[in-house]
Coordinates of C-alpha atoms and ligand atoms in Angstrom, one line a residue:
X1 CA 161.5 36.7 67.6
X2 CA 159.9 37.1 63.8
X3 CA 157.6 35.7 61.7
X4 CA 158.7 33.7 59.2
X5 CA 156.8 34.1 55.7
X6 CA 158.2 31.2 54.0
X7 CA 157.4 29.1 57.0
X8 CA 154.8 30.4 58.1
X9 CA 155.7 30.5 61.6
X10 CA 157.0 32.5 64.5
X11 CA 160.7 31.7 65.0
X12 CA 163.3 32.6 67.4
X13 CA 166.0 35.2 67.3
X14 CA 168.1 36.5 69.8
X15 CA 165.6 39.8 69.5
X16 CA 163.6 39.3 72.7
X17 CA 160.3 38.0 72.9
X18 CA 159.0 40.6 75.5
X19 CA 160.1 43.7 73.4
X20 CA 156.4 44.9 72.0
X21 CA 155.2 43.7 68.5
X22 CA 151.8 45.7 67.9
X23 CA 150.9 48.6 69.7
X24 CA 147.2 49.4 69.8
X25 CA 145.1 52.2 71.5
X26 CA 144.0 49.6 74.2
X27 CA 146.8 47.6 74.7
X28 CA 149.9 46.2 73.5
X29 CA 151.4 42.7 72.6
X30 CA 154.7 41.3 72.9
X31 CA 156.0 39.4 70.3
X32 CA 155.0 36.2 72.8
X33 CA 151.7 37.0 73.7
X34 CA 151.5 38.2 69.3
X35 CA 152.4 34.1 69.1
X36 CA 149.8 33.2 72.0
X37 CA 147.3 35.1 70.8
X38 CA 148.0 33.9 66.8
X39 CA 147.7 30.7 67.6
X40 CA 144.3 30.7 69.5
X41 CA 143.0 32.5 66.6
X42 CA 143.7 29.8 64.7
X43 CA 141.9 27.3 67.0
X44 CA 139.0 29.6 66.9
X45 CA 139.0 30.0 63.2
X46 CA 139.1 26.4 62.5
X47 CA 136.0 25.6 64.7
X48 CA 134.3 28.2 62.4
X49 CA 135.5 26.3 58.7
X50 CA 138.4 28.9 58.1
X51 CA 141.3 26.4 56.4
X52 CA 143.7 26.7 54.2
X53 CA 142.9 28.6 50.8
X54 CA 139.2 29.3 52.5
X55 CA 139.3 33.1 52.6
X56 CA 138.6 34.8 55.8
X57 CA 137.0 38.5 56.3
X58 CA 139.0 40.6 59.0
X59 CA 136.4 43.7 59.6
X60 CA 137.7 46.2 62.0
X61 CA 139.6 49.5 62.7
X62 CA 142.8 49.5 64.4
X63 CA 142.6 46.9 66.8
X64 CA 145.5 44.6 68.4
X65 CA 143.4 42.2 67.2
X66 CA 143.4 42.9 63.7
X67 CA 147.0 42.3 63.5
X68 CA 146.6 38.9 65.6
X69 CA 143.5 37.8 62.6
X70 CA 146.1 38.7 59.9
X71 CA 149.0 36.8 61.3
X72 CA 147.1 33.7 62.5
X73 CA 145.6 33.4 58.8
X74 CA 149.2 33.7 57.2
X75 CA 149.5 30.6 59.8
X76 CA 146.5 29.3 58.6
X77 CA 147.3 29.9 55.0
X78 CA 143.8 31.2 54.4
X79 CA 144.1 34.1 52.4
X80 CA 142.7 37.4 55.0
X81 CA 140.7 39.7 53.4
X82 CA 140.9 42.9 55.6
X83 CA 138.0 45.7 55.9
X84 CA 138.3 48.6 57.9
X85 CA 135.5 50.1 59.7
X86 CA 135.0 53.2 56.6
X87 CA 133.8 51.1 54.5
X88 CA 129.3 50.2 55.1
X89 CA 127.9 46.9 55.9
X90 CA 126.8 46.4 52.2
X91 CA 130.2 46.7 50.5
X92 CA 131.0 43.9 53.3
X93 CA 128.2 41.8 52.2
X94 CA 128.7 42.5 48.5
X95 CA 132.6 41.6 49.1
X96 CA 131.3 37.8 51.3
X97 CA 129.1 37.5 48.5
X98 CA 131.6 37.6 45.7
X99 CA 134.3 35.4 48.1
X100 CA 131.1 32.5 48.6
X101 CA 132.6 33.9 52.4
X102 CA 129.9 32.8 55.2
X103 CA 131.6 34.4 58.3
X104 CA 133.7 37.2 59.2
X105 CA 136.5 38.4 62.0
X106 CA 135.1 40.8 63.6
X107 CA 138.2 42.9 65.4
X108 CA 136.4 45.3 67.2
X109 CA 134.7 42.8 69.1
X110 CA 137.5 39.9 68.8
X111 CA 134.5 37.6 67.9
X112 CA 133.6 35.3 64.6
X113 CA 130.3 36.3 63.5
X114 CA 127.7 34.9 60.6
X115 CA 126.4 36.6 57.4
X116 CA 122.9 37.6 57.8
X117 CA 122.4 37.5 53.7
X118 CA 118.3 37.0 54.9
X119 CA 116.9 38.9 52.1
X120 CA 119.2 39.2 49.5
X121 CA 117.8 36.6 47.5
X122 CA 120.2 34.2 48.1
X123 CA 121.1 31.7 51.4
X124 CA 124.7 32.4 52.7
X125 CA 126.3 29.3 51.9
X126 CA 127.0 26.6 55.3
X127 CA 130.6 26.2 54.6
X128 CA 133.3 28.6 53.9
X129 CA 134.7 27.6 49.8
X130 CA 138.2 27.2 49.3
X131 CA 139.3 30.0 46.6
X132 CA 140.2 28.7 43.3
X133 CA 143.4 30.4 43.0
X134 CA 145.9 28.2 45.8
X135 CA 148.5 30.0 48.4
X136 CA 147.2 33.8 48.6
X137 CA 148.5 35.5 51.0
X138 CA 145.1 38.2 51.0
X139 CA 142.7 39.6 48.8
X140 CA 142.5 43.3 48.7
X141 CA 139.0 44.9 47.3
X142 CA 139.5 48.2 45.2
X143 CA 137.0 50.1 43.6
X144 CA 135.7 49.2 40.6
X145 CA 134.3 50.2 37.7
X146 CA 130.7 48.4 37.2
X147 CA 130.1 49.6 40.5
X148 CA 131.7 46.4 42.2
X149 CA 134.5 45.8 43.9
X150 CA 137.3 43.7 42.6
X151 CA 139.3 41.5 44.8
X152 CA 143.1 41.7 44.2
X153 CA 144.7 38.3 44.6
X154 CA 148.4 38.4 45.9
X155 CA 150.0 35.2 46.6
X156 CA 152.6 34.1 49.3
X157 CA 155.5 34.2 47.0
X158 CA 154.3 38.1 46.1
X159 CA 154.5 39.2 50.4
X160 CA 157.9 37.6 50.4
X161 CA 159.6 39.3 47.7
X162 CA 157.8 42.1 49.6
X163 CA 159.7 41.5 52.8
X164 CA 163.0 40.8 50.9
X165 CA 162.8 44.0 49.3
X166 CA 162.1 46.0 52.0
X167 CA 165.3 44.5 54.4
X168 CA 167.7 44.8 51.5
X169 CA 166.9 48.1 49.9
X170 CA 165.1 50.4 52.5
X171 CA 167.8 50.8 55.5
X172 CA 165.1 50.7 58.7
X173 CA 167.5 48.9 61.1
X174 CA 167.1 45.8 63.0
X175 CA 163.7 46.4 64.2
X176 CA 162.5 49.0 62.8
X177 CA 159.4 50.8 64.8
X178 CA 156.6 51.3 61.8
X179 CA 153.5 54.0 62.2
X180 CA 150.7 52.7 60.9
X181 CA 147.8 54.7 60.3
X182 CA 146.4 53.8 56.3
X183 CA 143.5 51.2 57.0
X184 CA 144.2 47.6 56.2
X185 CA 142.1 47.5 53.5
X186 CA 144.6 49.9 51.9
X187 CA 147.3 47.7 50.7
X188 CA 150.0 51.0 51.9
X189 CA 149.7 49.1 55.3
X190 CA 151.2 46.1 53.7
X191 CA 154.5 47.5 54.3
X192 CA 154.1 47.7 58.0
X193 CA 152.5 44.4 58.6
X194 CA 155.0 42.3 56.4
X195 CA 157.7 44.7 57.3
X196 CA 156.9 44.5 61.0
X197 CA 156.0 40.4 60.8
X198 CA 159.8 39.6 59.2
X199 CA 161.9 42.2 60.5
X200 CA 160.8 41.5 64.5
X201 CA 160.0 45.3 64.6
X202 CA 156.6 46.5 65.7
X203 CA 154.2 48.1 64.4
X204 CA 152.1 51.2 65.9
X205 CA 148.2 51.5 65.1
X206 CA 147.1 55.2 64.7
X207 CA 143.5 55.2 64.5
X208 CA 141.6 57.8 62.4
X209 CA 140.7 60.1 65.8
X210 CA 144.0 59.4 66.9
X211 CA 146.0 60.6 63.3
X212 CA 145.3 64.3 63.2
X213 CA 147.6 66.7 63.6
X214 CA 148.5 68.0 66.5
X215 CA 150.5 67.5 70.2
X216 CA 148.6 64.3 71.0
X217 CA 149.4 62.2 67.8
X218 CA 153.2 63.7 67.8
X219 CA 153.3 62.4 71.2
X220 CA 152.2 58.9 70.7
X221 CA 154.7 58.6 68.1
X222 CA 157.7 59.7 70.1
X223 CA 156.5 57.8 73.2
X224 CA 156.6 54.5 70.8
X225 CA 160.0 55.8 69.3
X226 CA 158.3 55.4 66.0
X227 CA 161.4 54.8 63.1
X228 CA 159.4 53.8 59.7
X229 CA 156.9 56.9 59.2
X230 CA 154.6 55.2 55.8
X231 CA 151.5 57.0 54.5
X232 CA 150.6 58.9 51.2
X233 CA 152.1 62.3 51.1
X234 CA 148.4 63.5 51.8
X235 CA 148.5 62.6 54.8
X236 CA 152.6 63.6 55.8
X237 CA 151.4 67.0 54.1
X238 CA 148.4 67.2 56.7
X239 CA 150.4 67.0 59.1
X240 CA 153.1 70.1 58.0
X241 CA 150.3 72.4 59.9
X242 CA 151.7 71.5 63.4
X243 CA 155.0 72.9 63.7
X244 CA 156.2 70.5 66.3
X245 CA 156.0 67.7 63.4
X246 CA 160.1 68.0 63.3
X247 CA 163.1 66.3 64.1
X248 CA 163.4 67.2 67.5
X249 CA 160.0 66.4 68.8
X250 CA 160.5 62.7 67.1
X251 CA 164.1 62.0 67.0
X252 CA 164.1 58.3 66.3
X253 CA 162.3 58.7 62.9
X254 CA 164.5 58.3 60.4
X255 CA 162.5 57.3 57.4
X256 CA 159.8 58.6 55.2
X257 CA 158.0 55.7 53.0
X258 CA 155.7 56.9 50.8
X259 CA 153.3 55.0 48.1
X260 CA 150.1 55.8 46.6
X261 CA 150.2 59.0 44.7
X262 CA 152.7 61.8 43.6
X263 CA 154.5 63.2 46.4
X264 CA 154.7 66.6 45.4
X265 CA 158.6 68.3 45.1
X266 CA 157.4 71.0 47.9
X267 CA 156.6 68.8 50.1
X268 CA 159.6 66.7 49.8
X269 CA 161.5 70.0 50.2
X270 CA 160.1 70.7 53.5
X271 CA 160.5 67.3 55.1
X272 CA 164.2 67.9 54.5
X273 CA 164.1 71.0 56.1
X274 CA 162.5 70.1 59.1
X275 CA 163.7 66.1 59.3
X276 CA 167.2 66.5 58.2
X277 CA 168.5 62.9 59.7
X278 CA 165.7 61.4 57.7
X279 CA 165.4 59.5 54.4
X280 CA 162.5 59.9 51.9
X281 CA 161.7 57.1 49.6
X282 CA 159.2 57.5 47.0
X283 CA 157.6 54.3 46.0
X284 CA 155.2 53.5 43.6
X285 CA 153.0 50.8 42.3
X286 CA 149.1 49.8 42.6
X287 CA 147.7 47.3 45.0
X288 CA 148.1 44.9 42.2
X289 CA 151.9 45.1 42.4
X290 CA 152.1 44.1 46.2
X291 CA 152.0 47.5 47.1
X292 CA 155.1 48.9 45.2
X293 CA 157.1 48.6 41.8
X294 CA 159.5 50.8 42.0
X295 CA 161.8 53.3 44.6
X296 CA 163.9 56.2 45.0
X297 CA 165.4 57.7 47.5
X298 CA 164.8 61.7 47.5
X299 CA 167.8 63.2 48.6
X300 CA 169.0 66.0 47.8
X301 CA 170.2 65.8 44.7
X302 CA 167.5 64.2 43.3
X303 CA 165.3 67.4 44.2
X304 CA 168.1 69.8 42.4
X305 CA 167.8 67.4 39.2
X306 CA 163.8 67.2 39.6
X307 CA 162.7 70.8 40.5
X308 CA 159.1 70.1 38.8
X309 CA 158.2 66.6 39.2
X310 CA 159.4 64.0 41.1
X311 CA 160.6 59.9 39.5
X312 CA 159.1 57.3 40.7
X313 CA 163.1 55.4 40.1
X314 CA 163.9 52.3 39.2
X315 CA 161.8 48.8 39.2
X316 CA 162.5 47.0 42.8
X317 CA 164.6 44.2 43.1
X318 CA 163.3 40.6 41.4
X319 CA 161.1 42.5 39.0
X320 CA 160.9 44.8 35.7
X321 CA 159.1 47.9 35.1
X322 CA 158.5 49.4 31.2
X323 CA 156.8 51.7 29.2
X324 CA 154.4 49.8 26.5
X325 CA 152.7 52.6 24.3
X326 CA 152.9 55.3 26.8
X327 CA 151.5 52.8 29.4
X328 CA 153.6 51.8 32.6
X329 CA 153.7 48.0 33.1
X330 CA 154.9 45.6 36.0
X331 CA 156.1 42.4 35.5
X332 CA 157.6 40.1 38.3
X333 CA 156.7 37.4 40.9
X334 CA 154.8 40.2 43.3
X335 CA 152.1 41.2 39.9
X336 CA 148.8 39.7 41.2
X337 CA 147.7 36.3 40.4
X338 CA 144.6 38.2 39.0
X339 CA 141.2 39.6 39.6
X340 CA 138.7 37.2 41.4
X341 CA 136.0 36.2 39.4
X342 CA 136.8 38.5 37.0
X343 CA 138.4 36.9 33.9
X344 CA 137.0 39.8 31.4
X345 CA 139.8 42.1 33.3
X346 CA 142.2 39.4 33.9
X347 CA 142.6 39.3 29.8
X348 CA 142.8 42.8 29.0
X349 CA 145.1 43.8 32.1
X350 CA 147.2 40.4 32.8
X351 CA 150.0 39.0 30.3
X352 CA 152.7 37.2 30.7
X353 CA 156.7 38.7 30.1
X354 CA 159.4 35.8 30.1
X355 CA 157.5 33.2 32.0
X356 CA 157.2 36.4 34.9
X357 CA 153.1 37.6 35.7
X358 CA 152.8 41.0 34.1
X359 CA 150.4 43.8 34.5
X360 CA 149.0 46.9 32.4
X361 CA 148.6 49.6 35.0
X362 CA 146.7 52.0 33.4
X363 CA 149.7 54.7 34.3
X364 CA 150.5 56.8 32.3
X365 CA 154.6 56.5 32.1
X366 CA 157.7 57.6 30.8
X367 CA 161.8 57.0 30.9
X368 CA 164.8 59.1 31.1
X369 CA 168.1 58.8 29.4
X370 CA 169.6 57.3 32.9
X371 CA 166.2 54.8 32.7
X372 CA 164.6 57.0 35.4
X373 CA 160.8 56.0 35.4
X374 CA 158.0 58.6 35.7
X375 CA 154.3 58.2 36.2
X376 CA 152.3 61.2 34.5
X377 CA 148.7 60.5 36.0
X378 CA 145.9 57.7 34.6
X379 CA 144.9 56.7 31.1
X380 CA 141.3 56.0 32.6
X381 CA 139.1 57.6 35.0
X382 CA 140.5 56.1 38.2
X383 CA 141.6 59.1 40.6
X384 CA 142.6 59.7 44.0
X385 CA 141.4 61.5 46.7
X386 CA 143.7 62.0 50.3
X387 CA 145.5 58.8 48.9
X388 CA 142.1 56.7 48.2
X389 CA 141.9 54.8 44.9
X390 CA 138.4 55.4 43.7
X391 CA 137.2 54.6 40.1
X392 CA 134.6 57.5 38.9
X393 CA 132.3 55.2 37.6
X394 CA 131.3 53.5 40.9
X395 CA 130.0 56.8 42.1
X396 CA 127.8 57.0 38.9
X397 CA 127.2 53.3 39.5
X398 CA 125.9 54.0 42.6
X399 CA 123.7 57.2 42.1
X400 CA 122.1 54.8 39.6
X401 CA 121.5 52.6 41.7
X402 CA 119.3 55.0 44.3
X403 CA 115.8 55.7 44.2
X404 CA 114.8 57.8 41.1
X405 CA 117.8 55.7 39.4
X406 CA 119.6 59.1 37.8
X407 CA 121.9 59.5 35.3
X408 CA 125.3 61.0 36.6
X409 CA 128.6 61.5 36.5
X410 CA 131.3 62.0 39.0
X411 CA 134.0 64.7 38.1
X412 CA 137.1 65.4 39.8
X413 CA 138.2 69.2 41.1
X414 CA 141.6 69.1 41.0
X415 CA 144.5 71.4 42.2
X416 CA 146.8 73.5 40.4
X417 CA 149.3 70.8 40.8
X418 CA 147.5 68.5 39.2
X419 CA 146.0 66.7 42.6
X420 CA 142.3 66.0 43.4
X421 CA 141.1 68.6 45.7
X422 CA 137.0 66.7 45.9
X423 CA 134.7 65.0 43.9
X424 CA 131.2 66.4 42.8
X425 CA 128.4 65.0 40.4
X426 CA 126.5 66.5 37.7
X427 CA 122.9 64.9 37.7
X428 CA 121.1 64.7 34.5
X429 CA 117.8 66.0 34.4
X430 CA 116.9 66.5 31.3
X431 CA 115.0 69.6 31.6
X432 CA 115.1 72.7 29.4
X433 CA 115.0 75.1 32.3
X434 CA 117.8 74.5 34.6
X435 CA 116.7 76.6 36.9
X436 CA 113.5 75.2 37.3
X437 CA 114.8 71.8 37.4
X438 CA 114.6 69.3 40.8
X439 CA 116.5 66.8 41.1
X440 CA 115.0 63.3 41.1
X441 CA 117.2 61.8 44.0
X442 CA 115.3 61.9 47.5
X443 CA 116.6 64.4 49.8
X444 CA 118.9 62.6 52.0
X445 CA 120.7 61.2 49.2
X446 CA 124.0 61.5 51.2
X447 CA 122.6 59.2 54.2
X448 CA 121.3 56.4 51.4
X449 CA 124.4 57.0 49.5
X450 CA 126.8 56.1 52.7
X451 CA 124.8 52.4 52.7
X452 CA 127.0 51.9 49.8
X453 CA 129.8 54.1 49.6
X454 CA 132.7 54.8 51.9
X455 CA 132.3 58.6 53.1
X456 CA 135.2 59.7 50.9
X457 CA 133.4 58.8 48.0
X458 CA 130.5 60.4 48.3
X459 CA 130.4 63.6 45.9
X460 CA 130.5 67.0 48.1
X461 CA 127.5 68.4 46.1
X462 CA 125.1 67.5 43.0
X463 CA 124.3 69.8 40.4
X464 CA 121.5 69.5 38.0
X465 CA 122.5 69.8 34.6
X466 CA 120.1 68.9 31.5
X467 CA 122.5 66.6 29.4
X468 CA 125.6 65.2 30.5
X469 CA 127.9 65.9 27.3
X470 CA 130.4 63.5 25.5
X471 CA 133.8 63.5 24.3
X472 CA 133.9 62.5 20.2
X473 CA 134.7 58.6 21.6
X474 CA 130.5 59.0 23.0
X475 CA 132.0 58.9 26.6
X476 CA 131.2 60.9 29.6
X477 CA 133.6 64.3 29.2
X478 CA 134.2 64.6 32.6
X479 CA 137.2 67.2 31.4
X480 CA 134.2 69.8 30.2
X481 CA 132.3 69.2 33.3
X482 CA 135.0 70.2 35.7
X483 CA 135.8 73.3 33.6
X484 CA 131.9 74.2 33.7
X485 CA 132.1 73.9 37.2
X486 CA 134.9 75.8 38.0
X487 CA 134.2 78.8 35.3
X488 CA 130.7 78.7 37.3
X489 CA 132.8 79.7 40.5
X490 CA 134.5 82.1 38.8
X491 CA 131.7 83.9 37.4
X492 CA 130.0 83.9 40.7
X493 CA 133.1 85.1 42.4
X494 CA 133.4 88.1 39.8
X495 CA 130.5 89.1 40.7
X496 CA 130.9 88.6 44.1
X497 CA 133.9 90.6 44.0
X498 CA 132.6 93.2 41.5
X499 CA 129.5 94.3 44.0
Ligands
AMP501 P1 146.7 51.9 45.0 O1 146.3 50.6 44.3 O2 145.6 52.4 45.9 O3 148.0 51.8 45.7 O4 146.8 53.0 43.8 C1 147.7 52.8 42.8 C2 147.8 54.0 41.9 O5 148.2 55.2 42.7 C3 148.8 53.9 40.8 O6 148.4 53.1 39.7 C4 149.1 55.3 40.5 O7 148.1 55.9 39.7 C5 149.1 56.0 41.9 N1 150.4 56.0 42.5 C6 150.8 55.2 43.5 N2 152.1 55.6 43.9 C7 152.4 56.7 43.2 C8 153.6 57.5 43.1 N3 154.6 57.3 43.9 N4 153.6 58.6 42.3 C9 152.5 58.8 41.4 N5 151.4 58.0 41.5 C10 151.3 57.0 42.3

């Protein structure tokens, strides 16, 4: 049995119905009870004004019946708008309120519940609103800039080429075995739950408890026969410091899928070492491209041509990827039907190529002589952090938005290698005598922080400085701040060390 995306519809194959389709901490689902349980969903979302093109909030961590929200409301054809646990009540509400969404899916509790917006200045509407934009498959928040969220729009026809491209080009096998552990709010996890939906595979749930390293997640993996490992290379790196994470302890993996960020040449090296039956395929492309825009597969002579820095290879199947003044851009029929609500972006980042949607990624990009693509880091201030796309400007949005209403700026501390190692913020004060200066944010500035922010976006530490300083285009140089910081270390440890 699969799901059929162009149908929307489960259909059968001669793959059996009773072999499992999502495996969850608490319980697994056949592909018949998936169908069973799908379909009741969609009895219960109905009664509660979910219809097609009404988008419907799926806010949870992990559960079986996450996967069972997602695939009733491809049956639906209401677009699902998934939000893992990480992220606080408000950036739900804020998220409803941009959608005009008056209930949500809640997972952990397999129940439909109502917005309490009672004090926010406005009533939650009665009835869910159909989205302008027709036949989204989801909408996927990101961070964004004003502070924010924007809501990535991906349509039906964008998930199918997804699917397509995955069983032509990636090799997983009839039914491939996929871990998931990347929230669904992530759009990584796309792969596994439109490569698990069309292929008749399964999918296994990793929580966030349940993902570090060590014996017990190793075990769960090989006990599923796990096939498809995809995450950022953050995580597949975390998990290099248990030496059992090898070939022999999981000998039905035999593919690496990677998305999100650089995957770093060393650790490509030592997954070959210790997984030598597997394959590695570096994708890239952001959530706006349907989770990827381009592949290669990192053997081994792609690491003796690349000792530095890895290609992100060729544009996938159906679409085109380029280089417009040093910029890498997407065009095909998986580029976003656009921002919601957000027509300002859609006109500065959206164009069109030969009738196809295109997209400015913000990338910066090059090509080889053999039309090898590259990605080279951002134009803007968007970073990431363990694989999490975070725009720097929310945080300052944010720390403006708390009590005492400072004026800050969030600066990246980044690796030798280029790679974000945690965030910080300097905190204008404007006094002469830094070392006399207080802060003007309230002491638990973390706690009141964390009603808007998920945890990984909260800075590690403030640190007062009197002016924030600017680069010659009057914007924040965030560049001078993290050199600051870290020359500050390295005075301190001098001294330290010189004692
Ligand atoms: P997201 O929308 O969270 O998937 O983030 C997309 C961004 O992550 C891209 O615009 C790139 O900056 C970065 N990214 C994704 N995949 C890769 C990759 N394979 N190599 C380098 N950077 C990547």
């Amino acid at each position: 049995m699969h799901f059929d995306l162009a149908q929307s519809r489960f259909v059968q194959t001669d793959l059996r119905p009773d072999a499992p389709a999502v495996v969850a901490a608490e319980r697994t689902l056949s592909w018949r009870e998936l169908q069973q349980a799908a379909l009741a969903w969609c009895d219960a979302a109905i009664a509660h004004g979910i219809a097609r093109d009404v988008p419907v909030i799926v806010r949870g961590h992990k559960e079986a019946d996450f996967f069972v929200a997602m695939t009733g409301a491809l049956m639906l054809g209401a677009p699902f708008v998934p939000i893992d646990t990480v992220y606080p009540d408000e950036r739900m509400r804020r998220i409803a309120r941009a959608l005009g969404a008056s209930v949500y899916f809640d997972a952990r509790r397999a129940s439909f519940d109502r917005f309490d917006w009672a004090g926010e200045g406005e009533p939650a509407p009665d009835r869910a609103q159909a989205l302008r934009e027709k036949n989204l498959a989801y909408v996927l928040f990101t961070s964004g800039t004003t502070g924010e969220p924007k809501g990535v729009q991906i349509g039906r026809e964008s998930v199918q080429s997804l699917a397509e491209w995955m069983a032509a080009d990636f090799g997983l096998g009839a039914a491939p075995v996929f871990l998931n552990q990347a929230p669904f709010s992530f759009d990584l996890s796309m792969y596994e739950v439109f490569g698990t939906l069309s292929s008749g595979g399964a999918i296994v749930m990793m929580s966030r408890a349940a993902s570090l390293p060590g014996a017990a997640f190793i075990d769960k993996l090989a006990l599923a026969r796990v096939s498809a490992w995809v995450s950022t290379p953050s995580f597949a790196q975390q998990q290099l410091l248990d030496p059992r994470f090898a070939q022999a302890a999981l000998p039905a993996l035999n593919t690496f899928l990677f998305c999100g960020e650089m995957l770093p040449v060393s650790l490509a090296r030592r997954l070959r070492a210790r997984f030598p039956g597997a394959r590695i395929i570096n994708t890239y492309g952001p959530t706006e491209a349907t989770v990827a825009a381009t592949w290669i597969v990192v053997d081994d002579a792609v690491l003796a041509a690349h000792p530095e820095r890895l290609p992100i290879g060729f544009a996938r199947r159906g679409g085109e990827v380029f280089v417009e003044g040093g910029e890498l851009c997407i065009a095909g029929p998986y580029v976003m039907r656009g921002y919601l609500n957000r027509a300002d972006l859609n006109a500065t980042r959206m164009f069109s190529r030969e009738g196809e949607r295109a997209f400015r990624t913000g990338d910066v990009g090059s090509v080889d002589a053999d039309g090898l693509l590259f990605c080279h880091g951002r134009i803007d201030d968007q970073v990431k952090l363990h694989g999490y796309r975070i725009e720097l400007a929310e945080i300052d949005a944010a720390l403006a938005a708390m009590p005492g209403g400072v004026h800050a700026a969030a600066v990246p501390l980044r690796r030798t290698d280029g790679t974000v190692a945690r965030i910080v913020a300097f905190v204008e004060t404007g006094a002469n005598d830094l070392r006399g200066a207080q802060l003007a944010l309230p002491g638990d500035w973390r706690v009141r922080l964390g009603e808007r922010l998920p945890p990984y976006m909260i800075p590690s530490e403030l640190i007062p400085c009197r002016m924030l300083p600017l680069t010659v285009n009057a914007k924040i140089d965030r560049a001078r701040l993290a050199d600051d910081y870290l020359h500050s270390m390295t005075d301190t440890l001098v001294r330290s060390h010189g004692r």
